[in-house]
mmCIF file of C-alpha atoms in Angstrom:
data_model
loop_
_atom_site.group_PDB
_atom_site.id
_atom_site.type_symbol
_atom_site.label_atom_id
_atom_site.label_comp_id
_atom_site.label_asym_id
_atom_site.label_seq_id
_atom_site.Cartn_x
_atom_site.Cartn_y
_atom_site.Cartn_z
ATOM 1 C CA UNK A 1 -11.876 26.223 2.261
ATOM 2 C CA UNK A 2 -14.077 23.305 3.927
ATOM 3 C CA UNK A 3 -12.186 21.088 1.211
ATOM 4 C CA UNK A 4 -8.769 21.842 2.564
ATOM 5 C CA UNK A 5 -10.127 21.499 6.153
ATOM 6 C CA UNK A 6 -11.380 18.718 5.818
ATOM 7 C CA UNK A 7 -8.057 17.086 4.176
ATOM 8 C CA UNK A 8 -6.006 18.380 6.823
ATOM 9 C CA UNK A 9 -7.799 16.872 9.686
ATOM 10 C CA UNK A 10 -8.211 13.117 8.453
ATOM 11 C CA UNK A 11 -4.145 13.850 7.453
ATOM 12 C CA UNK A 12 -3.302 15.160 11.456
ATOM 13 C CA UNK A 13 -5.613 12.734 13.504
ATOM 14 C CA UNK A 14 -4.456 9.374 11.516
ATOM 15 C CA UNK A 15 -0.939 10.368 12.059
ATOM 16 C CA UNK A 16 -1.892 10.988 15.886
ATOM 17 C CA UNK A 17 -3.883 7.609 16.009
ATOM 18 C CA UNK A 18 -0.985 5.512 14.477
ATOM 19 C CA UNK A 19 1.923 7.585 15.846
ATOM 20 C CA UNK A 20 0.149 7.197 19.632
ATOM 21 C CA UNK A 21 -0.738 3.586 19.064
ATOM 22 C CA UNK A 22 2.964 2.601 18.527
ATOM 23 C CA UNK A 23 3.857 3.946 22.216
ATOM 24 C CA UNK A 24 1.697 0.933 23.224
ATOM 25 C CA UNK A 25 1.294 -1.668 20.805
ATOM 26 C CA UNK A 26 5.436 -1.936 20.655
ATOM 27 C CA UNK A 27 6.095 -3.210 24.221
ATOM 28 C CA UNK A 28 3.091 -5.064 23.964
ATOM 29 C CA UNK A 29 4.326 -7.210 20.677
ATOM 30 C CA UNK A 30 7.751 -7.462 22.808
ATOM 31 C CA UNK A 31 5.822 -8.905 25.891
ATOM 32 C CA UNK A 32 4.294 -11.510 23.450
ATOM 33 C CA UNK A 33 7.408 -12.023 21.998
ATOM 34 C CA UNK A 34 6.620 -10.972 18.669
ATOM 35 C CA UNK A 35 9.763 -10.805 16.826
ATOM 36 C CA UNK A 36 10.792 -11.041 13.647
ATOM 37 C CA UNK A 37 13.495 -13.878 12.547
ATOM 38 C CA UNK A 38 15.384 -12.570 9.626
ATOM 39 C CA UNK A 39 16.606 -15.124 6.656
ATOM 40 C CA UNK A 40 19.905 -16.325 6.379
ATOM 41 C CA UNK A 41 19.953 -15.241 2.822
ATOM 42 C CA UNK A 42 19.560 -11.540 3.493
ATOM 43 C CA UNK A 43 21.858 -8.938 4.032
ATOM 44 C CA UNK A 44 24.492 -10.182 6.916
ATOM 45 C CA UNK A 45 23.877 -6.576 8.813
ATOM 46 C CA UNK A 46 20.070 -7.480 8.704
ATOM 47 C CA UNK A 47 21.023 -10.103 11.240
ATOM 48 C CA UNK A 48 21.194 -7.314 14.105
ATOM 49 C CA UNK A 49 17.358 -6.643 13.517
ATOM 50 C CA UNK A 50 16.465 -9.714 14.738
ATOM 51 C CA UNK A 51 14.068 -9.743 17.347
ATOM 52 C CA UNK A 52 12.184 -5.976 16.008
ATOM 53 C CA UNK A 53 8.407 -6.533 16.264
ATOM 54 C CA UNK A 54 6.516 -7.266 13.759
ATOM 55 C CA UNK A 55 2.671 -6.536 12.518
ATOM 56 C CA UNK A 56 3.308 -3.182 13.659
ATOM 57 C CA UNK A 57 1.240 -2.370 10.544
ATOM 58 C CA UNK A 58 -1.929 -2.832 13.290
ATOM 59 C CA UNK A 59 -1.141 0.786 14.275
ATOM 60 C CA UNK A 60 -1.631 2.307 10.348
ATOM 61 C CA UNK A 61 -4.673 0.096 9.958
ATOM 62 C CA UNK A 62 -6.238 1.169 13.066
ATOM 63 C CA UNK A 63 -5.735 4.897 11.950
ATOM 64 C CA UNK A 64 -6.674 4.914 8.396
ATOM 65 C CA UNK A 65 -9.938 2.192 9.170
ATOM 66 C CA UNK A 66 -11.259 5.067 12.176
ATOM 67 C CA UNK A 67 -10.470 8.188 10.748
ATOM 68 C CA UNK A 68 -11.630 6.716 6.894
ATOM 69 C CA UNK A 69 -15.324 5.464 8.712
ATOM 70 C CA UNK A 70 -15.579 8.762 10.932
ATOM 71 C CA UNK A 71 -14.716 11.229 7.791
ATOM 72 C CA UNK A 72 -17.286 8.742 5.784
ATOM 73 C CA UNK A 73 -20.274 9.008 7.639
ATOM 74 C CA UNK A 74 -19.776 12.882 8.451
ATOM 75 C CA UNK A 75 -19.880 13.102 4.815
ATOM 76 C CA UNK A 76 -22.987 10.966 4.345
ATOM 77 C CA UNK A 77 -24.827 13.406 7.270
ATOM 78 C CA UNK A 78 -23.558 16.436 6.425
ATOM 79 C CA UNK A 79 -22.498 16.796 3.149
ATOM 80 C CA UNK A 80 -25.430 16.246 1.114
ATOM 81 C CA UNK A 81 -27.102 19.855 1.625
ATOM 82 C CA UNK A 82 -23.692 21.059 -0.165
ATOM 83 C CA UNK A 83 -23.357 18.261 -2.682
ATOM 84 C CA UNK A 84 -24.176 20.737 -5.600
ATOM 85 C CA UNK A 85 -21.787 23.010 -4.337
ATOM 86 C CA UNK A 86 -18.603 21.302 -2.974
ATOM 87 C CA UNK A 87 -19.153 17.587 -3.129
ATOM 88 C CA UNK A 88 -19.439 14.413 -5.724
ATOM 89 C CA UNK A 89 -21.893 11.814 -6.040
ATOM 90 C CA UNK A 90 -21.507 10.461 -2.572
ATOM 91 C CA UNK A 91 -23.160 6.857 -2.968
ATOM 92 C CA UNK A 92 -20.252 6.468 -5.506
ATOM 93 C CA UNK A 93 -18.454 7.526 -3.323
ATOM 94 C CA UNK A 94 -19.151 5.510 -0.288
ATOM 95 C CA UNK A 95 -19.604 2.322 -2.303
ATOM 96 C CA UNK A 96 -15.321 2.772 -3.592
ATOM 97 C CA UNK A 97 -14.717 3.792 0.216
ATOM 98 C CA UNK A 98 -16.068 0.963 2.186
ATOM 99 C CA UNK A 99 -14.935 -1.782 -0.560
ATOM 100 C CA UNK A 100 -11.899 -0.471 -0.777
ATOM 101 C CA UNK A 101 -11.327 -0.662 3.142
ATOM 102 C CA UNK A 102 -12.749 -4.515 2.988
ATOM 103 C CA UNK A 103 -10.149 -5.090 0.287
ATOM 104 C CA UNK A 104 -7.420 -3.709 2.110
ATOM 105 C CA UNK A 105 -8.367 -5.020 5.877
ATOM 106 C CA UNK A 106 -8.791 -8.883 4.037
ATOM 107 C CA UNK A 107 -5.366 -8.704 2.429
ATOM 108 C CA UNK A 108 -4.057 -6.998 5.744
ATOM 109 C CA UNK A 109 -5.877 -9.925 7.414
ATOM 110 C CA UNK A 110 -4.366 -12.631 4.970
ATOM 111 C CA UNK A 111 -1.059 -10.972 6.279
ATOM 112 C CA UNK A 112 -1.756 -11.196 9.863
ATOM 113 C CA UNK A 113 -2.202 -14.901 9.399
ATOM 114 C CA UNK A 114 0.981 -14.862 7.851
ATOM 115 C CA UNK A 115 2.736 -13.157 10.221
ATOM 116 C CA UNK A 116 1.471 -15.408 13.482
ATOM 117 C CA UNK A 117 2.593 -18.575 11.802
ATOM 118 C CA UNK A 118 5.787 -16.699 11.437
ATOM 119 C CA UNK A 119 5.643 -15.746 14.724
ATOM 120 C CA UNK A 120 4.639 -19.448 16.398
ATOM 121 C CA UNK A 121 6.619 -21.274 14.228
ATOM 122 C CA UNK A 122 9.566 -19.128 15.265
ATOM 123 C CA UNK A 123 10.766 -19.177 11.442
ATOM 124 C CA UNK A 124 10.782 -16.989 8.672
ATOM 125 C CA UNK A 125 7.993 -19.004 6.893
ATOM 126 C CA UNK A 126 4.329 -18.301 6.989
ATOM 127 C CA UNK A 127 1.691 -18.900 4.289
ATOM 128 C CA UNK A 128 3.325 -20.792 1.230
ATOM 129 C CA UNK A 129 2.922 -19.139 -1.912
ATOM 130 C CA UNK A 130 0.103 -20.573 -2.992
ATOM 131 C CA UNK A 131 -2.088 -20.042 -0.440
ATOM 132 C CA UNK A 132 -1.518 -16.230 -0.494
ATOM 133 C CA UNK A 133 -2.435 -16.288 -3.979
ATOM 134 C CA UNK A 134 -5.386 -17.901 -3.781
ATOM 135 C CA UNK A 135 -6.628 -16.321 -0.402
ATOM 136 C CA UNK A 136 -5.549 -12.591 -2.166
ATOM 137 C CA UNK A 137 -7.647 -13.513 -5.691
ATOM 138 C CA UNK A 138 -10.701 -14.544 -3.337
ATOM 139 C CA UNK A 139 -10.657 -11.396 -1.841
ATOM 140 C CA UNK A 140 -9.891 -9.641 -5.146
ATOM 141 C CA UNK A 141 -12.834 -11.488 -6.890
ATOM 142 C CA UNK A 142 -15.184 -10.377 -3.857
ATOM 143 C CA UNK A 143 -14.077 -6.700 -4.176
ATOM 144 C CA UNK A 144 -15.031 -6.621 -7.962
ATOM 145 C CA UNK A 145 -17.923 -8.651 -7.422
ATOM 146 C CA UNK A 146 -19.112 -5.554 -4.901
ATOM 147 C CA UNK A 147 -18.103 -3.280 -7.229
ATOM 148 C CA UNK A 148 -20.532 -4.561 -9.941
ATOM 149 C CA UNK A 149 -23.542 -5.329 -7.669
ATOM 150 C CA UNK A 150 -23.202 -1.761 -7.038
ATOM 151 C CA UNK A 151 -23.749 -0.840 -10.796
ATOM 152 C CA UNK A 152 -20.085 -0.069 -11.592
ATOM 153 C CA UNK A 153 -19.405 -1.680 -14.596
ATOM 154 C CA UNK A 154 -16.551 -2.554 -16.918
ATOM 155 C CA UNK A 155 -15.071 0.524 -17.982
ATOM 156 C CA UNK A 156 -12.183 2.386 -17.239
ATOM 157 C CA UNK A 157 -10.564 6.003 -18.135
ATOM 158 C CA UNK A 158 -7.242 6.188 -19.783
ATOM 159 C CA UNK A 159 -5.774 9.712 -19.952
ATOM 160 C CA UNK A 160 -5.737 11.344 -23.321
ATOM 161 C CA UNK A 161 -7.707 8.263 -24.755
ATOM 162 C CA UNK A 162 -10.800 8.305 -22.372
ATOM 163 C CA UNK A 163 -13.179 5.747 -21.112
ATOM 164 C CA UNK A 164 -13.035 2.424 -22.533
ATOM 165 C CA UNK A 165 -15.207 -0.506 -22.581
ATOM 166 C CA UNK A 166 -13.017 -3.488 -21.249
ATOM 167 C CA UNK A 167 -16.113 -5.641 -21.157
ATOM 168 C CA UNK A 168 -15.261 -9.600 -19.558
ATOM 169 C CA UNK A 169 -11.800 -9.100 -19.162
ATOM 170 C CA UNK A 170 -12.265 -6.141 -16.828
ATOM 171 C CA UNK A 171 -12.290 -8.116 -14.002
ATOM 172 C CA UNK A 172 -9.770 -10.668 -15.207
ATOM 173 C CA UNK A 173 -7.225 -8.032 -15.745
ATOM 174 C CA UNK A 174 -8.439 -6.232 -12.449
ATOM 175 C CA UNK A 175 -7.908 -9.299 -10.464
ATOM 176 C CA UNK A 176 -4.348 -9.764 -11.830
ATOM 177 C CA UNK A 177 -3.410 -5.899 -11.357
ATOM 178 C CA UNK A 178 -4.733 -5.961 -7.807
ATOM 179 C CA UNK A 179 -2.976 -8.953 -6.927
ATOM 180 C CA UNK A 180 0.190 -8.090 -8.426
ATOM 181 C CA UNK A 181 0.393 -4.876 -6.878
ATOM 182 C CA UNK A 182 -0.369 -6.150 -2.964
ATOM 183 C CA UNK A 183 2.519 -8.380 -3.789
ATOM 184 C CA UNK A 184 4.481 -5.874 -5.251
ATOM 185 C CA UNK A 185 3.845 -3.755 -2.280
ATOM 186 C CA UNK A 186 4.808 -6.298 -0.119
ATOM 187 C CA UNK A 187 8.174 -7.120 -1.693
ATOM 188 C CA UNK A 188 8.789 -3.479 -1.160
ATOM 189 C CA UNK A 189 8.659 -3.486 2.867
ATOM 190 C CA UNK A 190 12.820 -5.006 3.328
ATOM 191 C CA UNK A 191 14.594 -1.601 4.617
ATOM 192 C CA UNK A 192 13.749 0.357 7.308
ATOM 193 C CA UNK A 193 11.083 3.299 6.643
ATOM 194 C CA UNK A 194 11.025 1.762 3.062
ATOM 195 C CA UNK A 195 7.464 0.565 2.483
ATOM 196 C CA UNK A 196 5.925 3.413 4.733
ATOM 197 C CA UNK A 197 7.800 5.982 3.130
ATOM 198 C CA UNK A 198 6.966 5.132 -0.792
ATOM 199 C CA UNK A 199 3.211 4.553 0.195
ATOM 200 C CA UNK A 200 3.304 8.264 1.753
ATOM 201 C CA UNK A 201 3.952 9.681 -1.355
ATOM 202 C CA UNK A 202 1.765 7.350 -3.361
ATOM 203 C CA UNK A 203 -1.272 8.172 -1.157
ATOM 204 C CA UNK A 204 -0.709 11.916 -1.389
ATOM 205 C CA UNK A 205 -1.238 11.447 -5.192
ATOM 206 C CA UNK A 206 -3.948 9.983 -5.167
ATOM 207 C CA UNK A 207 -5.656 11.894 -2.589
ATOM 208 C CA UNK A 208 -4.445 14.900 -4.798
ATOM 209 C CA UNK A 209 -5.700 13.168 -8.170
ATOM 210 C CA UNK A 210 -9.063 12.897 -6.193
ATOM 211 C CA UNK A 211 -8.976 16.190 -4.886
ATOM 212 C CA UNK A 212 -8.752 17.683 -8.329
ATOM 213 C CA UNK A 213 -11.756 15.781 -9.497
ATOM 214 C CA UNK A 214 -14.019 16.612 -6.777
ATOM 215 C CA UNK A 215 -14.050 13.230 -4.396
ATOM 216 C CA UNK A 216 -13.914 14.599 -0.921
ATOM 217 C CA UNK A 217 -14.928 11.452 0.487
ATOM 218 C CA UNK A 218 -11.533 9.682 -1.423
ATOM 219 C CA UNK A 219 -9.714 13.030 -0.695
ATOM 220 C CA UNK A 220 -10.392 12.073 3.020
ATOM 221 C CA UNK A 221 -9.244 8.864 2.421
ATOM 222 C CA UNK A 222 -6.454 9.281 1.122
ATOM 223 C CA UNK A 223 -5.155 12.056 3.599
ATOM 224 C CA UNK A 224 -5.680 9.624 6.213
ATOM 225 C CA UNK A 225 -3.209 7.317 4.714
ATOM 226 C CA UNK A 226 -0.617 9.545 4.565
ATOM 227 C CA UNK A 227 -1.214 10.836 7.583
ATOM 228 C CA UNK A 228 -1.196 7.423 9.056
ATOM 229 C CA UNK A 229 2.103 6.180 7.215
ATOM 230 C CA UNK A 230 3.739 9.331 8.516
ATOM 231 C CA UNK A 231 2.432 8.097 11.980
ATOM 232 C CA UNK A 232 3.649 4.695 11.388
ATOM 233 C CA UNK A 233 7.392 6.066 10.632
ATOM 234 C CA UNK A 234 7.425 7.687 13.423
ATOM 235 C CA UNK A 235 8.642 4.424 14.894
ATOM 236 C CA UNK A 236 10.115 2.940 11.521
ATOM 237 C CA UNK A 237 12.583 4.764 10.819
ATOM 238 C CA UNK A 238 16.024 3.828 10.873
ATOM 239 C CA UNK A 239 16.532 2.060 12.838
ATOM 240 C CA UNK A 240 13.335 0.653 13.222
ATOM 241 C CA UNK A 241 11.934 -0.179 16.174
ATOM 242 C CA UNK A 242 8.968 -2.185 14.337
ATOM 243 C CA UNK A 243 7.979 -3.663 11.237
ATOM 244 C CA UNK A 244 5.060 -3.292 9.936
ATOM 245 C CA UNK A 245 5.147 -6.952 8.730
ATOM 246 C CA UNK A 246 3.017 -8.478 6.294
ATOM 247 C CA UNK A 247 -0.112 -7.223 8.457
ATOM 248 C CA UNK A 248 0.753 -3.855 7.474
ATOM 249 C CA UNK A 249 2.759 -4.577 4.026
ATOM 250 C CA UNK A 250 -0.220 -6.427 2.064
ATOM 251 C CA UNK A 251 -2.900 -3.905 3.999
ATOM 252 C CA UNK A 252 -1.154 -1.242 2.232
ATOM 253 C CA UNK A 253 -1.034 -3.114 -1.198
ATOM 254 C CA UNK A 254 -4.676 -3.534 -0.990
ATOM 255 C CA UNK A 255 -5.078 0.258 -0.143
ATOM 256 C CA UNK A 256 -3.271 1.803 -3.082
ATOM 257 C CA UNK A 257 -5.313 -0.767 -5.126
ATOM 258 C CA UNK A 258 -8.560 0.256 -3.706
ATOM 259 C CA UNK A 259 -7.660 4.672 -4.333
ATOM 260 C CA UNK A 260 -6.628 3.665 -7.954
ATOM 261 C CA UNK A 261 -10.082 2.249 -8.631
ATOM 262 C CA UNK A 262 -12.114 4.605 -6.256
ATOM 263 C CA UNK A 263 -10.990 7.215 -8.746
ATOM 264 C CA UNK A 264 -11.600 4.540 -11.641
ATOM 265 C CA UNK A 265 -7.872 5.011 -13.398
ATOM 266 C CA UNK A 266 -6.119 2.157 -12.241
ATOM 267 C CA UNK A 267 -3.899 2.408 -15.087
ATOM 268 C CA UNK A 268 -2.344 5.091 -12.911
ATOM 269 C CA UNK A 269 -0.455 2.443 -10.846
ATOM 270 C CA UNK A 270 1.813 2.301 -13.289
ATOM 271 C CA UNK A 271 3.821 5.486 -12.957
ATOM 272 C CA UNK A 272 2.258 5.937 -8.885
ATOM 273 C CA UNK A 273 3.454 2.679 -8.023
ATOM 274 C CA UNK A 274 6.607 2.729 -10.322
ATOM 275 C CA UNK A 275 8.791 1.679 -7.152
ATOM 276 C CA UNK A 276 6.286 -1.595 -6.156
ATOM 277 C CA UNK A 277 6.782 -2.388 -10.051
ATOM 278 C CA UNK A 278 10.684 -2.102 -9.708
ATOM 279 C CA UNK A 279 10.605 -4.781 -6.605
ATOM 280 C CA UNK A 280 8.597 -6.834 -8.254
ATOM 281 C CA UNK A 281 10.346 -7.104 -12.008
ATOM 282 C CA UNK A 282 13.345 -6.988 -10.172
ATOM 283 C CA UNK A 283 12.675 -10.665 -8.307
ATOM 284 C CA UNK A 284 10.959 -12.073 -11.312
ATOM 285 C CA UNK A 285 13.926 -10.925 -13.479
ATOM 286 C CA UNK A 286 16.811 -12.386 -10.918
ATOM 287 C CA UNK A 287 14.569 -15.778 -10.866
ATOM 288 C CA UNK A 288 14.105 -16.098 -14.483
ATOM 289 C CA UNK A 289 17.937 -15.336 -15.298
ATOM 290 C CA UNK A 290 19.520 -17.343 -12.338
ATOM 291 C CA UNK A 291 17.328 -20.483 -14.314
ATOM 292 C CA UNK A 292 18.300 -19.351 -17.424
ATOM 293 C CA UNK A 293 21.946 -18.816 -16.674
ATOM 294 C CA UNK A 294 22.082 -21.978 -15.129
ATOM 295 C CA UNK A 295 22.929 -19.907 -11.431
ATOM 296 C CA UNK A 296 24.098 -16.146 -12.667
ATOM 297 C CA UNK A 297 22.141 -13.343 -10.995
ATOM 298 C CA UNK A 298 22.035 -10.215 -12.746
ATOM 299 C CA UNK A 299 21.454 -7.941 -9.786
ATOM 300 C CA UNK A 300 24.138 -8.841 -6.720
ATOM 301 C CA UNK A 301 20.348 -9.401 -4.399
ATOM 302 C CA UNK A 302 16.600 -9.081 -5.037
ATOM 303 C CA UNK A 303 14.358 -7.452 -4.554
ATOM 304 C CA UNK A 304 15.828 -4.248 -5.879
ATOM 305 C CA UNK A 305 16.758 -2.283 -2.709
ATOM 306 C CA UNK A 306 19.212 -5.246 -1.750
ATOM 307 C CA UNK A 307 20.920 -4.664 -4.522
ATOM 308 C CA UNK A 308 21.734 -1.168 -3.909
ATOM 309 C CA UNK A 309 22.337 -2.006 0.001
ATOM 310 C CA UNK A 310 25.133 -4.947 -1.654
ATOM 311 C CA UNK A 311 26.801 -2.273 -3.448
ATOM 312 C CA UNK A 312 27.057 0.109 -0.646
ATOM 313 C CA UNK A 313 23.705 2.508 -0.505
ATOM 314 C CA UNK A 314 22.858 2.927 3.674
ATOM 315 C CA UNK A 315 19.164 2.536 4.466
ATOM 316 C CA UNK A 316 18.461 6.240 4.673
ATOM 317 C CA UNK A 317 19.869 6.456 1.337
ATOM 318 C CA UNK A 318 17.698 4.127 -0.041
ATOM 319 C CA UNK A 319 14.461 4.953 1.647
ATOM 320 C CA UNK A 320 15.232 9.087 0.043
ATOM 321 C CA UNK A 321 16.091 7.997 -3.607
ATOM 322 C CA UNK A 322 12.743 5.938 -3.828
ATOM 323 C CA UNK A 323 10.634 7.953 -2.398
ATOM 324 C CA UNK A 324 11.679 10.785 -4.454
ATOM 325 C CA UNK A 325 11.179 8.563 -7.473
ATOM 326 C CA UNK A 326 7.665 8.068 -6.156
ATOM 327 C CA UNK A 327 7.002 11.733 -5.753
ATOM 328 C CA UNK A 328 8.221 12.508 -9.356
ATOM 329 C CA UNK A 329 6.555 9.618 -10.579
ATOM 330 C CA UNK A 330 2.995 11.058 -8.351
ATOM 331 C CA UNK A 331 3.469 14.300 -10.025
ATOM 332 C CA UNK A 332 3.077 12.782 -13.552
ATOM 333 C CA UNK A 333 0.610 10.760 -12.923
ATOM 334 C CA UNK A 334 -1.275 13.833 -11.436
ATOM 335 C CA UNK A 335 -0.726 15.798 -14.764
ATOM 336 C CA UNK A 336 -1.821 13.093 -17.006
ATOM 337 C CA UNK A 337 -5.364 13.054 -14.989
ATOM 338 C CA UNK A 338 -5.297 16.622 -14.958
ATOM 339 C CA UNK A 339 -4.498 17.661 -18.603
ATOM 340 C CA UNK A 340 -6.074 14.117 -19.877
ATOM 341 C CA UNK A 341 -9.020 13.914 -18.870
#
C-alpha cells in the first residue's frame, strides 16, 4: 500500500511542477526572445514553427530534480525502520539516484549550452559535433567513475543468462551505450509531443521493472519522470507551444541511461529504447548509403519520423504509433526481468 502511495505522489506532483512551470517559463522564453530557427532542410510545414521556444525542457528538469531529491531524502529518514519489510538496500540506492541525476542535469547542461548559442547566434547551429561528444563522454566517464568509487563494480545482469563479469570493458562499453543513447534520444525530439511522449512510456517501465524488484527509491524516480513528461506535454503537444530543446532532449537521454543502470540491466535499452535506436540507425543508415550511393537516400528524410511525415503520416499520427511501439516494447522488456531473473 505505502509502495503504491508513494509512486503515485512523485507521479502527480512532477506533473504539477512541470505542467505549472510552463504557464510561466513560456512567456518568459518569448520575452527573451528565445525562439527556435528551424533548418532549411526540414520539412517545408516545419517552417510555421519558427519562433516556438525552446529549452522548455527547464520545466521537466525542474520537476523530476525536486520531486527525485524530496522523495530521496524522505526515504533516507524514514524508510530505514521498514527496510526489512518494504524497502531495498537504500545506500545502493541513493548512490544510482543522485549519479544518475548528475548524469542527466550535465548532459541537460551540455544542452543548454547548446541551445543559447543557438539562441544568440540566431541560427540553427550550436555545439559542433565534436564538442558534444567529448563534453557527453566526460560526463559519462565521471558517472562510471562514481559508480565504482562507490563499490559497484563491473558486472551486469542479462535476463535468462544472469550476472556477468564484463571486467575492463565495462566501462568502455558503458561509456559508448550511454553516449549513444543521449544522442539517440536527442535525434528523437523533431515532432511535436514526440520525444516527451516515447520517454513517458520508457520511464513507466522502468519505474515498473524497479518496482517489481523492490527499489522504491528508483520506483520514485522513475514515477517522477513520467509524471513530469506528462507535465511537459501538457504544453507540447500538437501544436506545440514549446520545445523542449536540447536542454530537455539530452537531459532526458541521460535519464533513461541513468534508470537502466540504477536497476543494473542496461542491456534493457535495447527493446525500452527501441524507438531512440530507430532514430539513430535510421541517420547513420541514410549517411552511410547517400556516400555509398554516390547521393541516393534510402529513406525520403532522416531521422526516421521525417520519413513517415514525407510520405504523409500527421504529427499526432506519428507521436501514437511510436509510443505504442515503446509501450509494447516496455512490456517485454518488463517480462524478460520478471521471468529472467
Amino acid at each position: 500500500m505505502i509502495y503504491g502511495i508513494w509512486t503515485f505522489c512523485s507521479a502527480v506532483l512532477a506533473f504539477a511542477i512541470s505542467a505549472v512551470l510552463g504557464k510561466y517559463l513560456i512567456p518568459y522564453l518569448h520575452k527573451l526572445n528565445f525562439g527556435q530557427t528551424i533548418l532549411d532542410i526540414g520539412p517545408s510545414w516545419h517552417k510555421n514553427k519558427q519562433g516556438t521556444p525552446i529549452m522548455g525542457g527547464i520545466m521537466f528538469i525542474a520537476a523530476i530534480s525536486i520531486v527525485t531529491i524530496i522523495s530521496t531524502v524522505i526515504y533516507i529518514l524514514f524508510g530505514a525502520s521498514f527496510i526489512d519489510i518494504f524497502f531495498a538496500d537504500i545506500p545502493r540506492e541513493c548512490v544510482f539516484i543522485f549519479a544518475g541525476l548528475g548524469l542527466a542535469l550535465a548532459n541537460g547542461f551540455i544542452g543548454f549550452i547548446d541551445d543559447f548559442t543557438k539562441v544568440v547566434k540566431k541560427r540553427n547551429l550550436g555545439l559542433t559535433a565534436i564538442q558534444k561528444l567529448v563534453l557527453q563522454f566526460a560526463v559519462a566517464a565521471i558517472y562510471l567513475v562514481v559508480l565504482s568509487a562507490a563499490g559497484y563494480g563491473t558486472t551486469t545482469v542479462i535476463p535468462f543468462i544472469g550476472e556477468i563479469d564484463l571486467g575492463f570493458f565495462y566501462y568502455i562499453i558503458a561509456a559508448v551505450v550511454i553516449v549513444g543513447m543521449v544522442n539517440s534520444v536527442n535525434l528523437t525530439d523533431g515532432v511535436d509531443g514526440l520525444d516527451g511522449s516515447v520517454t513517458f512510456f520508457a520511464c513507466v517501465a522502468f519505474m515498473l521493472i524497479s518496482s517489481m524488484q523492490s527499489y522504491l527509491g528508483i520506483t520514485a524516480m522513475g514515477a517522477a519522470s513520467a509524471g513530469a513528461c506528462l507535465g511537459f506535454l501538457v504544453w507540447n503537444f500538437h501544436p506545440a507551444k514549446v520545445f523542449m530543446g536540447d536542454t530537455g532532449s539530452l537531459f532526458l537521454g541521460g535519464l533513461v541511461c541513468a534508470l537502466a543502470f540504477a536497476i543494473n540491466m542496461p542491456i534493457l535499452l535495447l527493446p525500452i529504447g527501441i524507438i531512440y535506436i530507430a532514430e539513430e540507425l535510421s541517420v547513420v543508415l541514410q549517411v552511410s548509403y547517400f556516400k555509398l550511393t554516390h547521393g541516393k537516400r534510402l529513406f525520403k528524410m532522416s531521422p526516421i519520423h521525417h520519413h513517415f511525415e514525407m510520405s504523409g503520416w500527421s504529427e499526432v499520427k506519428i507521436v501514437a504509433v511510436f509510443s505504442a511501439v515503446t509501450a509494447v516494447f516496455g512490456a517485454i522488456a518488463f517480462a524478460l526481468a520478471y521471468f529472467g531473473t
